[in-house]
Structures are given as structure tokens and as C-alpha cells.
């Protein structure tokens, strides 16, 4: 299900829905990779509020675009227009009623545009008051990319903001240099040379984390808002692909918390409706009967509560409470494995940690949960002579000795999360050499050593 399928009124919404139904063209906006890697971004946009008539309504409008794409084929041109037509709505999801301000806290957030084939474009946004005196309206810098790496793009937005305070003209050479640079491999750095008037030449280093599976996430907001037990219940709901709504006022808090919740599912990927900050015009998303994970600003809480919703987990991030729940969230996961997760999360929480260390500390126990429950999947893919695999579902869950684990896995194998993962594994002759596979091998080695020690004792 595309996050654009819920736009339901007017020509813009029709265009967006059409775009979402054309998965075969979805990759046209991902610029071709260099020999050394992907491009950093597709577009840098500035979205400003423009007055509508004589009332208090303003309409978000793109007032700057880099690069201007020329010589596009007709189909590519239409695709670009659809994409650019959607973006302003997500840069100002709070509605159209604004008044000029003298103070406004800077906010960094992101949104995701999802096509029906699951391909996603990420909008990295910085919303702030432009330089000047007197009341003025906020504007948004938005970088559109196919790459998920929130920390790195936040640093790029810092550089864009610094240059905009001087002149829009200073942004162009910086973004041009960035566009010509290859996206670094995990653990690698790309250094850009940039000239700023009155400051001279600057060298800007952009480094990707070595462990790239967590580079798009920061767990600190989620930990500030919720207790470990609550995070575990959100994880349990997500694993069974239920409907989850996060409420918060700040755009930064919403987008960081929803990205963090989705990241707990690694190595699996949430393939359903996923909108980190739902624009006011799309609030009827919460009435959808299919799975979704969405963020809604607190000002729309009553509107959400009054909506005719199916069973849902409604999380108030401001108060750290569940306003609505199904009621069985504590019983979804096997009790022993729940205790293991909580014990691991509780260890060393008072020690100072870097962002990467914190991410690993929070994510690790959830990865271990999947290692223990489904880490044996590769042994139950039977291959034909041509290499095509066939997953032996019944034998797979029967291999689990724990009844509680078996009961959980029998449900989990029916989810789209697991189905998509297994479909990829069936196509590949060997398990992917990634972080999850590394943890599986470590766990198997620990089990062997434990058996060996037990034999020695006997």
C-alpha cells in the first residue's frame, strides 16, 4: 500500500495516486550510480508559504529547486511533476493556517513517499524562520534522496542552512559539489571543498557509520518518550503487522520515533503504509483497515480519537502513555524472550554512550530475538538443481523446541514481513553476508561451545 494512496481530493491527489500505481517507473528518479557509489540526493528544494486569498490560509509552494532537470522524456517529466507536487504537503503537514512569527524553534524531520512496489524516496527536512527582522513565515529546506541515512543528511542540512544565511547563491556550488560526489561506502568518508565568502575555503567531511543498518535512525527520542516495556509492546504489535499511531507535537520527535520503531524490525522491513508525519489532509489514513505505522501531531488528537478506527495501538509520546490498545500486547512475544530483551536493554543504561553505541545497545536485543526465533531459516530452504529455493514452513517452526517460541513463529510466518524476507532468501543461493547473518553465526557458535562444555562436565 502506498503512502500516497490516501490522497483523495483534487487534481494533485489524483496525480499522486497515479504516480503510486506506476511501480515500473519508480526508479527513474534514482540517479544512475557512479562507479564509486550512488548519488547523495535527487533534489534540494525550498518550500515556502504563499498567501491564499484574503484569509489566514497559506499554501506551501516550492520556491527553489536544484537541480532543474532538463531534456526529460515525456514520461519522466510527468513523473517529476507528480513527485514535486506531493512534497510541499509533507513539508507543512500541520495545515494551512499560519501567522507570521518572530520566534520559531528549528525542526529537523523526515517523510517517506512509498510506491506500491515498496520503493521509497525520503525527504529530509529542516524547518526554520528565514533570516530577517520582524514577523515572518517559516520555510523548509528539503533534500529528496533514495538513501536512508538521517544523521548524514542532518549534517548536510546544517551546511545548507549556514549558506542560506549568507545567500541562496552560495548554496548552489555546495550542492553541485555534493551531487558530483559518490555516496561513501559504510565506514568511509567523503570530503567536499566549499568556498564561503568572508570565511574562505572549507573542507566538509561526511562519514557513514560502519554498521549501516542503523544509519537512518536515532533511538534517543524513543527512549526519552517511552519505557522499555512500552517499546517492547510497540515492537510486538509491529511484528504482527497491526495498526500503530504515534502522537506528538514536534515534527522531529514524531519522525525520529517512528523511524526508530520501524528499525527495531531489522532484518525485516515494514512494507505497509508508513507515514512519519501525516499531513492534515490525510488524517483519514487512521480509518484504514490494513496495517499502518503513522505519526500524527498532537493538535489533531481529538480528530483521530473521533475517527471510526479498527483495533489500534495509539501511543502518546508527550505523556508516555497508550491511549488505545488491543489489550494483548504483553502476550504476543514468548515470555522468556521478552525477559531477555528487557534484561539486555536495562544493562549499562546509565553509562554515557555515543549515538552509534546507543543505537547498537537498543537494537541488539531485538536482533537477538529474531536470531533465536527464526535464525535457522536458511536450513529449511530446499533448493532445486537450478538453485531456486522452496521454504519448508512446517518443518521450520517444528524445529523449535520451545512451545512458546513455536506458537509465536507460527503466527509470524504468516506476516508480509516474513514472507518478503523469505522470498528474497529463496532467490539467493547463499544467505546474505550482512549483520543479521553475522549474529546468526555467532549464536550458532555459542550453542556449540555450550554443548561442548556440557559434555566435558558429564
Coordinates of C-alpha atoms in Angstrom, one line a residue:
X1 CA 0.0 0.0 0.0
X2 CA 1.4 3.4 -1.0
X3 CA 1.5 6.2 1.5
X4 CA 0.1 8.3 -1.3
X5 CA -3.0 6.2 -1.9
X6 CA -4.9 8.1 0.7
X7 CA -4.8 11.5 -1.1
X8 CA -8.4 11.7 -2.2
X9 CA -9.4 15.1 -3.4
X10 CA -8.4 17.4 -6.3
X11 CA -6.0 17.1 -9.2
X12 CA -2.9 17.0 -7.1
X13 CA -4.1 14.0 -5.2
X14 CA -5.2 12.2 -8.4
X15 CA -1.7 12.8 -9.9
X16 CA -0.1 11.4 -6.7
X17 CA -2.3 8.3 -6.8
X18 CA -1.5 7.7 -10.4
X19 CA 2.2 8.0 -9.7
X20 CA 1.9 5.5 -6.9
X21 CA 0.3 3.0 -9.3
X22 CA 3.3 3.0 -11.6
X23 CA 6.0 0.9 -9.9
X24 CA 7.7 0.1 -13.2
X25 CA 8.8 3.8 -13.4
X26 CA 9.5 4.3 -9.7
X27 CA 13.3 4.0 -10.1
X28 CA 13.6 6.7 -12.8
X29 CA 14.2 9.4 -10.2
X30 CA 17.1 7.4 -8.6
X31 CA 20.0 8.9 -10.5
X32 CA 22.4 6.3 -12.1
X33 CA 25.1 5.2 -9.7
X34 CA 28.8 6.3 -10.1
X35 CA 31.4 3.6 -10.3
X36 CA 32.2 4.5 -6.7
X37 CA 28.5 4.5 -5.4
X38 CA 25.2 6.3 -5.5
X39 CA 24.4 10.0 -5.8
X40 CA 23.7 11.6 -2.5
X41 CA 20.4 13.2 -3.5
X42 CA 18.0 13.9 -6.3
X43 CA 16.7 17.4 -5.4
X44 CA 17.2 20.2 -2.9
X45 CA 14.0 22.2 -2.6
X46 CA 12.9 25.2 -0.6
X47 CA 9.2 25.2 0.3
X48 CA 7.7 28.5 1.4
X49 CA 4.2 29.5 2.5
X50 CA 2.3 31.6 0.0
X51 CA -0.9 33.6 0.9
X52 CA -4.2 32.2 -0.4
X53 CA -6.7 34.9 -0.9
X54 CA -7.6 37.3 1.9
X55 CA -8.0 34.8 4.8
X56 CA -5.4 33.3 7.1
X57 CA -4.7 30.3 4.8
X58 CA -1.3 29.8 3.2
X59 CA -0.3 27.2 0.6
X60 CA 3.1 25.5 0.8
X61 CA 4.9 26.1 -2.6
X62 CA 8.3 25.1 -4.0
X63 CA 10.2 28.4 -4.4
X64 CA 13.7 26.9 -5.2
X65 CA 14.7 23.7 -6.9
X66 CA 18.2 22.3 -7.6
X67 CA 18.9 20.8 -10.0
X68 CA 16.4 21.8 -12.6
X69 CA 16.0 18.7 -14.7
X70 CA 16.1 19.3 -18.4
X71 CA 15.6 17.2 -21.5
X72 CA 13.4 14.7 -19.7
X73 CA 11.3 12.3 -21.7
X74 CA 7.6 12.9 -21.5
X75 CA 7.0 10.1 -19.0
X76 CA 9.9 11.3 -16.9
X77 CA 8.5 14.9 -16.9
X78 CA 5.1 13.7 -15.7
X79 CA 6.7 11.6 -13.0
X80 CA 8.8 14.6 -11.8
X81 CA 5.7 16.8 -11.7
X82 CA 3.8 14.2 -9.6
X83 CA 6.7 13.9 -7.2
X84 CA 7.3 17.6 -6.8
X85 CA 3.5 18.2 -6.5
X86 CA 3.4 15.9 -3.4
X87 CA 6.4 17.3 -1.4
X88 CA 5.0 20.6 -0.2
X89 CA 2.1 18.9 1.6
X90 CA 4.6 16.8 3.7
X91 CA 6.9 19.8 4.4
X92 CA 4.0 21.6 6.1
X93 CA 1.8 18.7 7.4
X94 CA 0.3 21.0 10.1
X95 CA -2.4 22.5 7.8
X96 CA -2.6 25.9 6.0
X97 CA -3.5 28.3 8.9
X98 CA -0.3 30.3 9.7
X99 CA 0.6 33.7 11.0
X100 CA 3.9 35.5 10.7
X101 CA 6.2 34.7 13.7
X102 CA 9.2 36.4 15.3
X103 CA 10.4 33.2 17.0
X104 CA 10.2 29.6 15.8
X105 CA 12.2 26.6 17.1
X106 CA 14.2 24.9 14.3
X107 CA 12.9 21.4 13.5
X108 CA 14.6 18.6 11.6
X109 CA 12.3 15.8 10.4
X110 CA 11.8 13.5 7.5
X111 CA 9.0 11.9 5.5
X112 CA 8.7 8.9 3.2
X113 CA 7.0 8.6 -0.1
X114 CA 6.3 5.0 -0.8
X115 CA 5.3 3.4 -4.1
X116 CA 3.2 0.2 -4.4
X117 CA 6.3 -1.8 -5.3
X118 CA 7.8 -0.8 -1.9
X119 CA 10.4 1.6 -3.3
X120 CA 10.8 4.7 -1.2
X121 CA 12.0 8.2 -1.5
X122 CA 13.0 10.1 1.7
X123 CA 12.5 13.8 2.3
X124 CA 15.0 15.2 4.8
X125 CA 13.6 18.5 6.1
X126 CA 14.8 21.5 8.1
X127 CA 12.1 23.9 9.0
X128 CA 13.1 27.4 10.4
X129 CA 12.5 31.1 10.2
X130 CA 14.5 32.7 7.5
X131 CA 17.0 35.4 8.5
X132 CA 15.5 38.9 8.9
X133 CA 13.6 41.2 11.3
X134 CA 10.0 41.4 12.2
X135 CA 7.3 38.7 11.9
X136 CA 7.9 36.2 9.1
X137 CA 6.8 32.8 8.0
X138 CA 8.9 29.6 8.4
X139 CA 10.3 27.8 5.3
X140 CA 11.5 24.3 4.8
X141 CA 14.7 23.1 3.2
X142 CA 14.0 19.6 1.8
X143 CA 16.5 17.1 0.3
X144 CA 15.0 14.3 -1.6
X145 CA 17.0 11.1 -1.7
X146 CA 16.6 7.3 -2.3
X147 CA 19.2 6.8 0.6
X148 CA 18.3 6.3 4.2
X149 CA 20.9 8.0 6.4
X150 CA 19.3 10.5 8.7
X151 CA 22.4 11.6 10.6
X152 CA 24.4 12.3 7.5
X153 CA 21.7 14.3 5.8
X154 CA 21.1 16.3 9.0
X155 CA 24.7 17.4 8.7
X156 CA 24.2 18.4 5.1
X157 CA 21.1 20.4 6.1
X158 CA 23.4 22.2 8.7
X159 CA 25.6 23.3 5.8
X160 CA 22.7 24.4 3.6
X161 CA 21.3 26.5 6.5
X162 CA 24.7 28.1 7.1
X163 CA 25.0 29.1 3.5
X164 CA 21.4 30.3 3.2
X165 CA 22.1 32.9 5.9
X166 CA 24.6 34.4 3.5
X167 CA 22.8 34.0 0.2
X168 CA 20.9 31.4 -1.9
X169 CA 23.7 31.7 -4.5
X170 CA 26.2 30.2 -2.0
X171 CA 24.1 27.0 -1.7
X172 CA 24.5 26.2 -5.4
X173 CA 28.2 25.4 -5.5
X174 CA 28.0 23.3 -2.3
X175 CA 25.1 21.2 -3.6
X176 CA 26.7 20.9 -7.0
X177 CA 29.8 19.5 -5.4
X178 CA 27.7 17.1 -3.3
X179 CA 25.8 15.9 -6.3
X180 CA 29.1 15.1 -8.1
X181 CA 30.5 13.2 -5.1
X182 CA 29.9 9.5 -4.9
X183 CA 28.0 8.3 -1.8
X184 CA 30.6 6.7 0.5
X185 CA 30.5 3.0 1.5
X186 CA 29.8 2.1 5.2
X187 CA 32.6 3.4 7.4
X188 CA 34.0 5.6 4.7
X189 CA 34.3 9.4 4.4
X190 CA 33.8 11.8 1.5
X191 CA 35.4 15.2 1.8
X192 CA 33.9 18.2 0.0
X193 CA 35.8 21.5 -0.7
X194 CA 33.5 24.5 -0.4
X195 CA 34.1 28.3 -0.6
X196 CA 32.2 30.7 1.7
X197 CA 32.5 34.5 1.3
X198 CA 34.4 36.1 4.2
X199 CA 35.3 32.6 5.5
X200 CA 37.4 31.2 2.7
X201 CA 37.6 27.6 1.6
X202 CA 36.1 25.0 4.0
X203 CA 36.6 21.2 3.9
X204 CA 33.5 19.3 5.0
X205 CA 33.8 15.6 5.9
X206 CA 30.7 13.4 5.7
X207 CA 31.2 9.9 7.2
X208 CA 28.8 6.9 7.1
X209 CA 28.7 4.7 10.2
X210 CA 30.5 1.3 9.7
X211 CA 27.3 -0.5 10.7
X212 CA 25.0 0.8 8.0
X213 CA 21.8 -1.0 9.1
X214 CA 21.2 1.7 11.7
X215 CA 22.4 4.8 9.9
X216 CA 18.8 6.1 9.3
X217 CA 17.8 6.0 12.9
X218 CA 18.4 7.6 16.3
X219 CA 16.8 5.8 19.3
X220 CA 17.4 8.7 21.8
X221 CA 13.9 10.3 21.2
X222 CA 12.1 7.0 21.6
X223 CA 13.9 6.3 24.9
X224 CA 13.1 9.8 26.2
X225 CA 9.4 9.3 25.5
X226 CA 8.7 5.7 26.5
X227 CA 9.7 3.0 28.9
X228 CA 11.4 -0.2 27.7
X229 CA 8.3 -2.2 28.5
X230 CA 6.2 0.1 26.2
X231 CA 8.8 -0.1 23.4
X232 CA 8.6 -3.9 23.7
X233 CA 4.8 -3.8 23.3
X234 CA 5.1 -1.5 20.2
X235 CA 7.6 -3.9 18.7
X236 CA 5.2 -6.8 19.4
X237 CA 2.4 -5.0 17.6
X238 CA 4.6 -4.2 14.7
X239 CA 5.8 -7.8 14.4
X240 CA 2.2 -8.9 13.9
X241 CA 1.6 -6.0 11.4
X242 CA -1.0 -4.2 13.4
X243 CA -2.1 -0.6 13.2
X244 CA 0.1 1.8 15.2
X245 CA -0.4 5.6 15.6
X246 CA 2.2 7.8 17.3
X247 CA 1.1 11.2 18.7
X248 CA 3.5 14.1 19.4
X249 CA 3.6 17.8 18.8
X250 CA 7.1 18.2 17.4
X251 CA 7.8 17.0 13.9
X252 CA 11.3 16.0 14.9
X253 CA 10.0 13.7 17.7
X254 CA 7.4 12.1 15.5
X255 CA 9.7 11.3 12.7
X256 CA 12.6 10.1 14.9
X257 CA 10.3 7.8 17.0
X258 CA 8.5 6.2 14.1
X259 CA 11.8 5.6 12.2
X260 CA 13.2 4.0 15.5
X261 CA 10.1 1.8 15.9
X262 CA 10.4 0.5 12.3
X263 CA 14.2 -0.1 12.7
X264 CA 13.5 -2.5 15.6
X265 CA 12.1 -4.9 13.0
X266 CA 15.6 -5.4 11.3
X267 CA 16.3 -7.6 9.4
X268 CA 12.7 -7.4 8.3
X269 CA 11.2 -4.3 6.6
X270 CA 7.8 -2.7 7.2
X271 CA 6.1 -2.9 3.8
X272 CA 2.7 -1.4 4.7
X273 CA 1.5 2.2 4.9
X274 CA 4.3 4.2 6.6
X275 CA 3.9 8.0 7.1
X276 CA 6.2 9.5 9.8
X277 CA 4.1 12.7 9.9
X278 CA 0.6 12.5 8.5
X279 CA -0.5 15.8 6.8
X280 CA -3.8 17.1 8.0
X281 CA -5.4 16.4 4.6
X282 CA -4.6 12.7 5.0
X283 CA -5.9 12.1 8.6
X284 CA -8.5 9.6 7.3
X285 CA -5.5 7.2 7.0
X286 CA -6.2 6.2 10.6
X287 CA -9.6 4.7 9.4
X288 CA -7.8 2.2 7.1
X289 CA -8.5 -1.5 7.9
X290 CA -5.0 -2.6 6.7
X291 CA -1.7 -2.3 8.7
X292 CA -0.1 1.1 9.1
X293 CA 2.5 2.9 11.1
X294 CA 1.9 6.6 11.2
X295 CA 2.7 9.7 13.2
X296 CA 0.1 12.4 13.9
X297 CA 0.7 15.8 15.5
X298 CA -0.9 16.3 18.9
X299 CA -3.2 19.1 17.7
X300 CA -5.1 16.5 15.7
X301 CA -5.6 14.1 18.7
X302 CA -9.3 14.7 19.1
X303 CA -9.9 14.3 15.4
X304 CA -8.0 10.9 15.5
X305 CA -9.9 9.8 18.6
X306 CA -13.2 10.6 17.0
X307 CA -12.4 8.6 13.8
X308 CA -14.0 5.2 13.2
X309 CA -10.9 3.1 13.7
X310 CA -10.3 -0.7 13.8
X311 CA -8.2 -2.1 16.6
X312 CA -5.2 0.1 17.0
X313 CA -2.3 0.9 19.3
X314 CA -2.4 4.7 19.9
X315 CA 0.8 6.0 21.5
X316 CA 1.0 9.4 23.2
X317 CA 4.7 10.3 23.0
X318 CA 4.2 13.5 25.0
X319 CA 2.8 11.7 28.1
X320 CA 4.5 8.3 27.6
X321 CA 1.1 6.5 27.6
X322 CA -1.0 4.3 25.4
X323 CA -4.4 6.0 24.8
X324 CA -5.8 2.9 23.0
X325 CA -4.6 -0.7 22.7
X326 CA -5.8 -4.1 21.6
X327 CA -5.1 -5.4 25.1
X328 CA -2.9 -8.4 24.4
X329 CA 0.3 -6.6 23.5
X330 CA 2.1 -8.1 26.6
X331 CA 1.2 -11.6 25.5
X332 CA 2.3 -11.6 21.8
X333 CA 6.0 -12.5 22.3
X334 CA 7.3 -15.5 24.2
X335 CA 7.7 -14.6 27.9
X336 CA 11.3 -15.9 28.3
X337 CA 12.4 -13.9 25.2
X338 CA 10.6 -10.8 26.5
X339 CA 12.6 -11.0 29.7
X340 CA 15.8 -11.4 27.7
X341 CA 15.1 -8.2 25.8
X342 CA 14.3 -6.2 28.9
X343 CA 17.3 -7.5 30.8
X344 CA 19.6 -6.5 27.9
X345 CA 18.1 -3.1 27.5
X346 CA 18.4 -2.4 31.2
X347 CA 22.2 -3.1 31.3
X348 CA 24.5 -0.1 31.2
X349 CA 21.8 2.4 30.6
X350 CA 23.4 5.0 32.9
X351 CA 26.8 4.9 31.2
X352 CA 27.5 7.7 28.6
X353 CA 27.2 6.4 25.1
X354 CA 27.7 7.8 21.6
X355 CA 24.8 7.8 19.2
X356 CA 26.1 4.7 17.5
X357 CA 26.7 2.9 20.8
X358 CA 23.1 3.8 21.9
X359 CA 21.7 2.5 18.6
X360 CA 23.5 -0.8 19.0
X361 CA 22.5 -1.1 22.6
X362 CA 18.8 -0.7 21.8
X363 CA 18.7 -2.6 18.5
X364 CA 20.9 -5.5 19.6
X365 CA 18.4 -7.3 21.9
X366 CA 15.7 -7.2 19.2
X367 CA 18.1 -8.6 16.6
X368 CA 18.9 -11.4 19.1
X369 CA 15.2 -12.1 19.4
X370 CA 14.9 -12.8 15.7
X371 CA 18.1 -14.8 15.7
X372 CA 16.6 -17.1 18.4
X373 CA 13.2 -17.4 16.8
X374 CA 13.9 -17.5 13.0
X375 CA 17.7 -17.5 12.7
X376 CA 17.6 -21.2 11.4
X377 CA 15.6 -20.2 8.3
X378 CA 18.4 -21.0 5.8
X379 CA 18.4 -24.7 6.8
X380 CA 14.8 -25.0 5.8
X381 CA 15.1 -23.7 2.2
X382 CA 15.1 -26.7 -0.1
X383 CA 16.8 -26.0 -3.4
X384 CA 16.2 -27.4 -6.9
X385 CA 19.0 -28.1 -9.3
X386 CA 18.6 -24.6 -10.9
X387 CA 19.1 -23.0 -7.4
X388 CA 15.5 -21.9 -6.9
X389 CA 14.6 -22.4 -3.2
X390 CA 11.4 -23.5 -1.6
X391 CA 10.8 -22.7 2.1
X392 CA 9.7 -25.7 4.3
X393 CA 7.4 -23.7 6.6
X394 CA 6.0 -26.6 8.7
X395 CA 9.4 -28.2 9.3
X396 CA 10.9 -24.7 10.1
X397 CA 8.6 -23.9 13.0
X398 CA 8.5 -27.5 14.2
X399 CA 12.3 -27.4 14.6
X400 CA 11.8 -25.0 17.6
X401 CA 11.9 -26.9 20.9
X402 CA 10.2 -24.2 22.9
X403 CA 6.4 -24.4 22.7
X404 CA 6.1 -20.6 23.3
X405 CA 8.6 -19.8 20.6
X406 CA 6.8 -22.2 18.2
X407 CA 3.4 -20.6 18.9
X408 CA 4.8 -17.2 18.1
X409 CA 6.6 -18.2 15.0
X410 CA 3.5 -20.0 13.6
X411 CA 1.9 -16.5 13.6
X412 CA 4.9 -14.6 12.4
X413 CA 5.5 -16.8 9.3
X414 CA 2.1 -15.6 8.0
X415 CA 3.1 -11.9 8.0
X416 CA 4.2 -9.9 5.0
X417 CA 7.4 -9.0 7.0
X418 CA 8.5 -12.7 7.0
X419 CA 7.1 -13.5 3.5
X420 CA 9.1 -10.8 1.7
X421 CA 12.2 -11.8 3.6
X422 CA 11.8 -15.5 2.7
X423 CA 11.1 -14.7 -0.9
X424 CA 14.4 -12.9 -1.2
X425 CA 16.2 -15.8 0.6
X426 CA 14.6 -18.4 -1.8
X427 CA 16.1 -16.5 -4.7
X428 CA 19.6 -16.4 -3.3
X429 CA 21.8 -19.5 -3.2
X430 CA 23.6 -18.2 -0.1
X431 CA 22.4 -16.3 3.0
X432 CA 23.2 -12.5 2.6
X433 CA 26.5 -11.7 4.3
X434 CA 25.1 -8.9 6.5
X435 CA 24.8 -8.0 10.1
X436 CA 21.9 -10.5 10.8
X437 CA 23.8 -13.4 9.3
X438 CA 26.9 -12.5 11.4
X439 CA 24.7 -12.6 14.6
X440 CA 23.2 -16.0 13.5
X441 CA 26.7 -17.5 13.1
X442 CA 27.8 -16.1 16.5
X443 CA 24.7 -17.6 18.1
X444 CA 25.3 -21.0 16.5
X445 CA 28.9 -20.9 17.7
X446 CA 27.8 -20.1 21.2
X447 CA 25.4 -23.0 21.2
X448 CA 28.2 -25.4 20.0
X449 CA 30.5 -24.2 22.8
X450 CA 27.8 -24.6 25.4
X451 CA 27.1 -28.2 24.2
X452 CA 30.9 -28.9 24.3
X453 CA 31.2 -27.6 27.8
X454 CA 28.2 -29.7 29.0
X455 CA 29.7 -32.9 27.5
X456 CA 33.0 -32.1 29.3
X457 CA 31.2 -31.7 32.6
X458 CA 29.5 -35.1 32.2

